[in-house]
mmCIF file of C-alpha atoms in Angstrom:
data_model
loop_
_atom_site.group_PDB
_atom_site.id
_atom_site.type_symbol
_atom_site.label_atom_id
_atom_site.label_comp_id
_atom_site.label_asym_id
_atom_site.label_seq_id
_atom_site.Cartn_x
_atom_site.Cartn_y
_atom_site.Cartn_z
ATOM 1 C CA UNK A 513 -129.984 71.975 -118.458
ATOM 2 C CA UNK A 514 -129.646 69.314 -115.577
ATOM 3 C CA UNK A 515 -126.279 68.278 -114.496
ATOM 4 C CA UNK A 516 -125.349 65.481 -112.991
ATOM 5 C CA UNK A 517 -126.825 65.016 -109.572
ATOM 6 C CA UNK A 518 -126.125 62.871 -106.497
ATOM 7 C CA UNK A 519 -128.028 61.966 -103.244
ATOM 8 C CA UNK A 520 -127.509 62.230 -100.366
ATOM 9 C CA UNK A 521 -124.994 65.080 -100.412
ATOM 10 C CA UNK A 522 -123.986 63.944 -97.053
ATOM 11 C CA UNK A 523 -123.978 60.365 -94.504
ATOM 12 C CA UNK A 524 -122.411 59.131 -91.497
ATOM 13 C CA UNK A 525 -122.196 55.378 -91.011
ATOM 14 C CA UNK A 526 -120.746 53.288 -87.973
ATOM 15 C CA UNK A 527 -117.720 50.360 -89.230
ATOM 16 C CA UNK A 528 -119.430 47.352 -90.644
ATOM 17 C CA UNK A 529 -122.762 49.303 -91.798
ATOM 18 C CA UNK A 530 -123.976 49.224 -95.448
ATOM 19 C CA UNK A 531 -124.209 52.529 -97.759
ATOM 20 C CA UNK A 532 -125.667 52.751 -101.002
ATOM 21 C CA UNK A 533 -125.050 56.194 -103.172
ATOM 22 C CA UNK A 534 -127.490 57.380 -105.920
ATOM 23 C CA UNK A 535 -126.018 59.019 -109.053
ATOM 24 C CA UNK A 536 -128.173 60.758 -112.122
ATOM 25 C CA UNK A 537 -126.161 61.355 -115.590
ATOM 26 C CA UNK A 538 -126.579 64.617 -117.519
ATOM 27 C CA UNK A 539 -129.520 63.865 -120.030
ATOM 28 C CA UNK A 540 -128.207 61.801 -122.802
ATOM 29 C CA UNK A 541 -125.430 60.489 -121.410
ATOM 30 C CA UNK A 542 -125.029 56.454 -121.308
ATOM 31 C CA UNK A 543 -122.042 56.526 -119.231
ATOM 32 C CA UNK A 544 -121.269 56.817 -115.357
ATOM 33 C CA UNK A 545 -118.077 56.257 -113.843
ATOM 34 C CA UNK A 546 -117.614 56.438 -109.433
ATOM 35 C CA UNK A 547 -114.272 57.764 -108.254
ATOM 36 C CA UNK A 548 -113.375 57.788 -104.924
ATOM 37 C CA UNK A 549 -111.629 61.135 -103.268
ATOM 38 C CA UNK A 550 -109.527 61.048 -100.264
ATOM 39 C CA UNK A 551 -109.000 64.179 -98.711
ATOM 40 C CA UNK A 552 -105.995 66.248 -100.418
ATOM 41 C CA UNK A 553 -105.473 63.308 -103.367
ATOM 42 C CA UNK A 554 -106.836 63.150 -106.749
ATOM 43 C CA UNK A 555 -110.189 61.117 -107.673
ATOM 44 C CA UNK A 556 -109.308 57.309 -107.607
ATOM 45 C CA UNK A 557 -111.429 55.568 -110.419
ATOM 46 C CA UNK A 558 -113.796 52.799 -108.804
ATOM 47 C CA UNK A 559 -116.381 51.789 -111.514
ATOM 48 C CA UNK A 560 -117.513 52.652 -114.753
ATOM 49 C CA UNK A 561 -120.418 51.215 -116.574
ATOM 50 C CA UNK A 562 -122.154 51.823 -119.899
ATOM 51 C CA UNK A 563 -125.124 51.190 -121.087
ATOM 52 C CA UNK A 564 -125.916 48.795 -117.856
ATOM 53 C CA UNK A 565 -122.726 46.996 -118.630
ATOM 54 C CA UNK A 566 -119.799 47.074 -116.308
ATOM 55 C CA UNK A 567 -116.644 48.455 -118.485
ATOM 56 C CA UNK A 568 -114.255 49.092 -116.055
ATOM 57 C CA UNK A 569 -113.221 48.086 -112.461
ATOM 58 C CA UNK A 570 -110.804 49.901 -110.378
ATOM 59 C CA UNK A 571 -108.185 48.363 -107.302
ATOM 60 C CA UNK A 572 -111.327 48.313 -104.904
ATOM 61 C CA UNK A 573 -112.030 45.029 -102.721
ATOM 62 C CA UNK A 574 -115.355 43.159 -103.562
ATOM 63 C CA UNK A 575 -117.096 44.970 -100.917
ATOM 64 C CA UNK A 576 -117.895 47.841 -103.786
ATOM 65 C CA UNK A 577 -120.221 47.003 -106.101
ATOM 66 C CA UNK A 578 -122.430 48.981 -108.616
ATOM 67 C CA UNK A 579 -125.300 49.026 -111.050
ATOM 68 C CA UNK A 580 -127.042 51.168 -114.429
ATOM 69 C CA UNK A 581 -130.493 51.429 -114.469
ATOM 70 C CA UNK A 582 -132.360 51.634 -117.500
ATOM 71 C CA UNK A 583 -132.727 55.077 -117.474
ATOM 72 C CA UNK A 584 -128.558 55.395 -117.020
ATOM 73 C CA UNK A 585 -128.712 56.316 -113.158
ATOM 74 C CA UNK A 586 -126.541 54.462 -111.285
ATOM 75 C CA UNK A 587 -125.863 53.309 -107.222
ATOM 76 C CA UNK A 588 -122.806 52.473 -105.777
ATOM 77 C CA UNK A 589 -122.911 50.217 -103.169
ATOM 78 C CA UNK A 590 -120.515 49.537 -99.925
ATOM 79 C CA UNK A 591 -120.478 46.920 -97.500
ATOM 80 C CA UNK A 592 -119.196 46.415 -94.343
ATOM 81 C CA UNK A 593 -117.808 49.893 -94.096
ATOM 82 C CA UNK A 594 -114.268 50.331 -92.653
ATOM 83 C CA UNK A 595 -113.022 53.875 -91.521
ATOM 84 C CA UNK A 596 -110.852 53.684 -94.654
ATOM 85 C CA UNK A 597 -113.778 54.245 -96.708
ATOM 86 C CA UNK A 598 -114.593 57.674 -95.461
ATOM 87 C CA UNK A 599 -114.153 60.209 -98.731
ATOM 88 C CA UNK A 600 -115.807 62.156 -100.942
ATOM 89 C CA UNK A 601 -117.602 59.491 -103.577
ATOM 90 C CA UNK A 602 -117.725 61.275 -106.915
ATOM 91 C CA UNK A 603 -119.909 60.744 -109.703
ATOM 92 C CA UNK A 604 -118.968 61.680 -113.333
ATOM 93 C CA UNK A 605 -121.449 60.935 -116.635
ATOM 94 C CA UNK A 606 -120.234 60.839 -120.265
ATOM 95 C CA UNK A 607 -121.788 60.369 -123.329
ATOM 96 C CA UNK A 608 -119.690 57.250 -124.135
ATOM 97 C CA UNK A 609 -117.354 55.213 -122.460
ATOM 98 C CA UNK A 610 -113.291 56.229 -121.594
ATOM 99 C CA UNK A 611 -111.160 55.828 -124.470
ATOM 100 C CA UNK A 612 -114.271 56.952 -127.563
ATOM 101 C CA UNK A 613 -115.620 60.106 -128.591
ATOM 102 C CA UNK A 614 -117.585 61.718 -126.499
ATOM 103 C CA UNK A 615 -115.724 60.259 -123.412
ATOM 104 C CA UNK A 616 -114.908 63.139 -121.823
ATOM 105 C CA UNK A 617 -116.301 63.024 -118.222
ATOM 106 C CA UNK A 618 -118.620 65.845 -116.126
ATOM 107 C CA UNK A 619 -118.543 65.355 -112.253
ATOM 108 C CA UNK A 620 -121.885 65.447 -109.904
ATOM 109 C CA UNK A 621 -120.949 67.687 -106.293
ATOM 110 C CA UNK A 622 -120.334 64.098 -104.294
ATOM 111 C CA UNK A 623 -121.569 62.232 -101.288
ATOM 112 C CA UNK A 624 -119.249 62.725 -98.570
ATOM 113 C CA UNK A 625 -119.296 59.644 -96.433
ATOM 114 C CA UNK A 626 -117.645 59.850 -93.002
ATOM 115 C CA UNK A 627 -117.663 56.289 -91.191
ATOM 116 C CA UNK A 628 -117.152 56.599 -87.778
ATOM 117 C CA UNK B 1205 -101.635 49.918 -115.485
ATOM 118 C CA UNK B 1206 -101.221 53.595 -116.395
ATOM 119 C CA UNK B 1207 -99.176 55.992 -114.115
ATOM 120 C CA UNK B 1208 -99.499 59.858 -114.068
ATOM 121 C CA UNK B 1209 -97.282 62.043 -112.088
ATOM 122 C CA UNK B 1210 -97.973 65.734 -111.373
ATOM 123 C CA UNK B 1211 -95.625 68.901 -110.275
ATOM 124 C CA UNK B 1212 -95.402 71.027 -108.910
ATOM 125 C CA UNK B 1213 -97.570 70.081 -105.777
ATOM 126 C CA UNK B 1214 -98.098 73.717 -105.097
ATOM 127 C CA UNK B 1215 -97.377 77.114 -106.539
ATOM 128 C CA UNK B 1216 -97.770 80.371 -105.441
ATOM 129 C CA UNK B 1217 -98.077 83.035 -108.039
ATOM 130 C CA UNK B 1218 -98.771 86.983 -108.057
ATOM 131 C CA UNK B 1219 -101.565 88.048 -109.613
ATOM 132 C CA UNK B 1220 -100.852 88.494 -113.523
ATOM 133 C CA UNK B 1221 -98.136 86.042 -113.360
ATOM 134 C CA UNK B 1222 -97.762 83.101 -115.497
ATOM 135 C CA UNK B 1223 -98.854 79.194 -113.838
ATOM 136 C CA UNK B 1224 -97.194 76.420 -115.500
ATOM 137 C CA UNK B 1225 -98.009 72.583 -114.019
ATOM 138 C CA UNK B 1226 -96.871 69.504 -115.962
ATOM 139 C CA UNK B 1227 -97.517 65.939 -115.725
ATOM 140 C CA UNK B 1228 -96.355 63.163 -117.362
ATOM 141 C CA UNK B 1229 -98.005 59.488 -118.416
ATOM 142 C CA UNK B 1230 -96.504 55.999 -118.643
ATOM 143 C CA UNK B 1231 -99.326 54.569 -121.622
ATOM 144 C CA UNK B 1232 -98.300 55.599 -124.756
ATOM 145 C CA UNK B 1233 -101.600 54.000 -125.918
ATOM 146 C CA UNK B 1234 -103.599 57.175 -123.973
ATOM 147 C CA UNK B 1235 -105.434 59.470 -125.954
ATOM 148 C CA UNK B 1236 -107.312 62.262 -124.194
ATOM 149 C CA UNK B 1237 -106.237 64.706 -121.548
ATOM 150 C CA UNK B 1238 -108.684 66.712 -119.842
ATOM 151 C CA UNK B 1239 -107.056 69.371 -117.085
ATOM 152 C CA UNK B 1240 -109.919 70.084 -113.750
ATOM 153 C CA UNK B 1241 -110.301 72.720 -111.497
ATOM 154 C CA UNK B 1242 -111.468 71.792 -107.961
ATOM 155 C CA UNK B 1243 -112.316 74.595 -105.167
ATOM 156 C CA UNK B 1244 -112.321 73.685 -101.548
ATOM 157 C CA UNK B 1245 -115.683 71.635 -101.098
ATOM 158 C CA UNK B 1246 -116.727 71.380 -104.747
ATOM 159 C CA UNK B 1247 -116.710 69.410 -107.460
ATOM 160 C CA UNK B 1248 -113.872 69.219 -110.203
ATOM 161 C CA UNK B 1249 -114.829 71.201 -113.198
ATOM 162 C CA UNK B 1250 -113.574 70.583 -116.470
ATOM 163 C CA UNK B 1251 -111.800 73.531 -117.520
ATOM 164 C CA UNK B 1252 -109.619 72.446 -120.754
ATOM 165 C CA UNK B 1253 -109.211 69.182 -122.605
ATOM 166 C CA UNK B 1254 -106.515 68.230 -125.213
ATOM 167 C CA UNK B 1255 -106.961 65.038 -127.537
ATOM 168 C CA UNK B 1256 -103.607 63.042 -128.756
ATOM 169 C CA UNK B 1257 -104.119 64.203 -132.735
ATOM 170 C CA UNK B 1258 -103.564 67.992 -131.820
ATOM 171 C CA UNK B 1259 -100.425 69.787 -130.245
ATOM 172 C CA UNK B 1260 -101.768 72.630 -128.533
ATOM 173 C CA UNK B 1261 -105.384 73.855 -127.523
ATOM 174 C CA UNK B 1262 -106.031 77.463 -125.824
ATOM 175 C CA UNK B 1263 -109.473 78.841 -124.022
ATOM 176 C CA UNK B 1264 -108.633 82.468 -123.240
ATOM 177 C CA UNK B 1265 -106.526 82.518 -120.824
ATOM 178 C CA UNK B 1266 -105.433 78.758 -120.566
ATOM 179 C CA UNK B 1267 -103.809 76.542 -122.781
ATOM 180 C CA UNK B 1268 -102.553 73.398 -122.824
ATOM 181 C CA UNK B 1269 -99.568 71.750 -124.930
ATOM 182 C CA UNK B 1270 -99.102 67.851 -125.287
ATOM 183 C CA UNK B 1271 -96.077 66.076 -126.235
ATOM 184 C CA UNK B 1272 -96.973 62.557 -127.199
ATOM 185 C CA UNK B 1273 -93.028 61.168 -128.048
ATOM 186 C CA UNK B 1274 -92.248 62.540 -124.587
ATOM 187 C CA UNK B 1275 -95.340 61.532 -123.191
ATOM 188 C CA UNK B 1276 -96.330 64.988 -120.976
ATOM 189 C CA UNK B 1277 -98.471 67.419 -120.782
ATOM 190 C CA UNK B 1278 -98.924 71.479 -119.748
ATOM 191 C CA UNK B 1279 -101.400 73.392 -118.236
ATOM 192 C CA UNK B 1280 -100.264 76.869 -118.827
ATOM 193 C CA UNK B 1281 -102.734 79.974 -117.056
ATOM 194 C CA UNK B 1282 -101.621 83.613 -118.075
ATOM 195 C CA UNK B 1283 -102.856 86.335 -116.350
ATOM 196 C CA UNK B 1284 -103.513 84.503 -113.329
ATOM 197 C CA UNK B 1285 -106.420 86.168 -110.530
ATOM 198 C CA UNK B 1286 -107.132 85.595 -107.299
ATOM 199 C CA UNK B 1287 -110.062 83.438 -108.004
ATOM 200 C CA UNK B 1288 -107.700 80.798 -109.752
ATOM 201 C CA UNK B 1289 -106.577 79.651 -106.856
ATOM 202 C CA UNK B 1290 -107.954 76.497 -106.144
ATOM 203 C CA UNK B 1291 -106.249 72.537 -106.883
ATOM 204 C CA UNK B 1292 -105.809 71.331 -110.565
ATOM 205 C CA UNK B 1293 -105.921 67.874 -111.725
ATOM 206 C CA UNK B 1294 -104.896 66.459 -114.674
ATOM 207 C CA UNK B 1295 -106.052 63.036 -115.991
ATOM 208 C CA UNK B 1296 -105.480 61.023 -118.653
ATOM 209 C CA UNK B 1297 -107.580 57.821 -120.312
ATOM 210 C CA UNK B 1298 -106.249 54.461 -119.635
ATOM 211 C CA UNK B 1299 -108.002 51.038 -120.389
ATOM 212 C CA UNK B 1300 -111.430 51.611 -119.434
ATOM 213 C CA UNK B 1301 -110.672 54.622 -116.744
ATOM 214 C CA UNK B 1302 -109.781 57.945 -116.330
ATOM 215 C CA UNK B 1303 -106.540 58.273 -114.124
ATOM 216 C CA UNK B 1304 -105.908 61.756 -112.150
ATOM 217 C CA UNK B 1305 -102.867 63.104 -111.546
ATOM 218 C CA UNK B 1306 -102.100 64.236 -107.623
ATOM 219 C CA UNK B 1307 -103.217 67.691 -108.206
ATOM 220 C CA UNK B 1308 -101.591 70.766 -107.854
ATOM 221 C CA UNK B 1309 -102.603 73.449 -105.524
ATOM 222 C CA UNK B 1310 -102.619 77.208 -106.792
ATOM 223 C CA UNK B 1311 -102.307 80.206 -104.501
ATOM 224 C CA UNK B 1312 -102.295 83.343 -106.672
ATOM 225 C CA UNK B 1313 -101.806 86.710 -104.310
ATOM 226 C CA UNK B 1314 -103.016 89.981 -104.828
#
């Protein structure tokens, strides 16, 4: 049984560059949430959506954005990198969305972006 | 929004000792509280959860209590090994998000 995957596992990007992160949910999951890791702090919640819907929006400037496919997968996108934005980007996929049943969230191994 | 502090920042155990870490949440609307395990490089791993209707859940050889009037929560790991050691997060649901904790790293010595 398929976890949750993410691609690429690793990128380097110059300041002002684009990225955009791929995410797959565990099978029959509906939900995908993108947290943000700095090095030595906890996950900082970015985005989550839910059945294509954005349900929740973290303290991120309008330079993240993100989107559910039909089949649940999901990209984060980030423009106009800054150095700031180098972390590890974490994926996580639940069944429903944070505060339901079934909320409880699995995390993919990350993209770590370093923006040089 | 919701606020969740975390202590200690580290602890350093020997092996077979007890681990205690506790954190404590400002939303007295939250209702789930799932503890994760994160080794150097790797992704965190769910390792015990606790919903707000129940006092006390155990998995072996970790348990977690929650005490909703005071609004905290304990991971508690008896019996620690060596291959415990890594960083533990806790988190707890706010409005639309998970919120972590700023993780506690574990050093248990042979």
């Amino acid at each position: 049984d398929a976890g949750v995957t993410q691609s690429p596992t690793h990128l380097i990007k110059t300041r002002g560059q684009h990225v955009t992160l791929r995410c797959s949910p565990i099978s029959g999951h509906k939900s995908v949430s993108w947290y943000q890791q700095v090095l030595g702090q906890g996950p900082q919640f970015i985005f989550q959506y839910y059945e294509k819907e954005e349900r929740g929006r973290g303290n991120f400037p309008d330079r993240f954005s993100a989107r559910q496919f039909p089949n649940y997968s999901s990209e984060l996108n980030v423009n106009a990198l800054l150095l700031g934005d180098s972390a590890l980007y974490l994926c996580a996929s639940s069944f429903s969305p944070s505060g339901g049943l079934g909320d409880t969230q699995y995390f993919g191994p990350g993209t770590r972006l370093t923006v040089l | 929004g919701e606020n969740v502090e975390q202590h200690p920042s580290t602890l350093s155990v020997q092996e077979g000792d007890s681990a205690v870490i506790k954190c404590t949440y400002s939303d007295s609307a939250s209702n789930y509280f799932p503890w994760y395990k994160q080794e150097l490089g790797k992704r965190p791993q769910l390792i015990i959860d606790i919903r707000s209707n129940v006092g006390e859940k155990k998995d072996q050889r970790i348990a977690v209590t929650l005490n909703k009037t005071a609004k905290h929560f304990s991971l508690h790991i008896t019996e620690t090994q060596p291959e415990d050691s890594a960083v533990y997060f806790c988190a707890v649901t706010g409005f639309q998000k998970l919120v972590f904790g700023t993780g506690t790293r574990l050093l248990v010595s042979p």
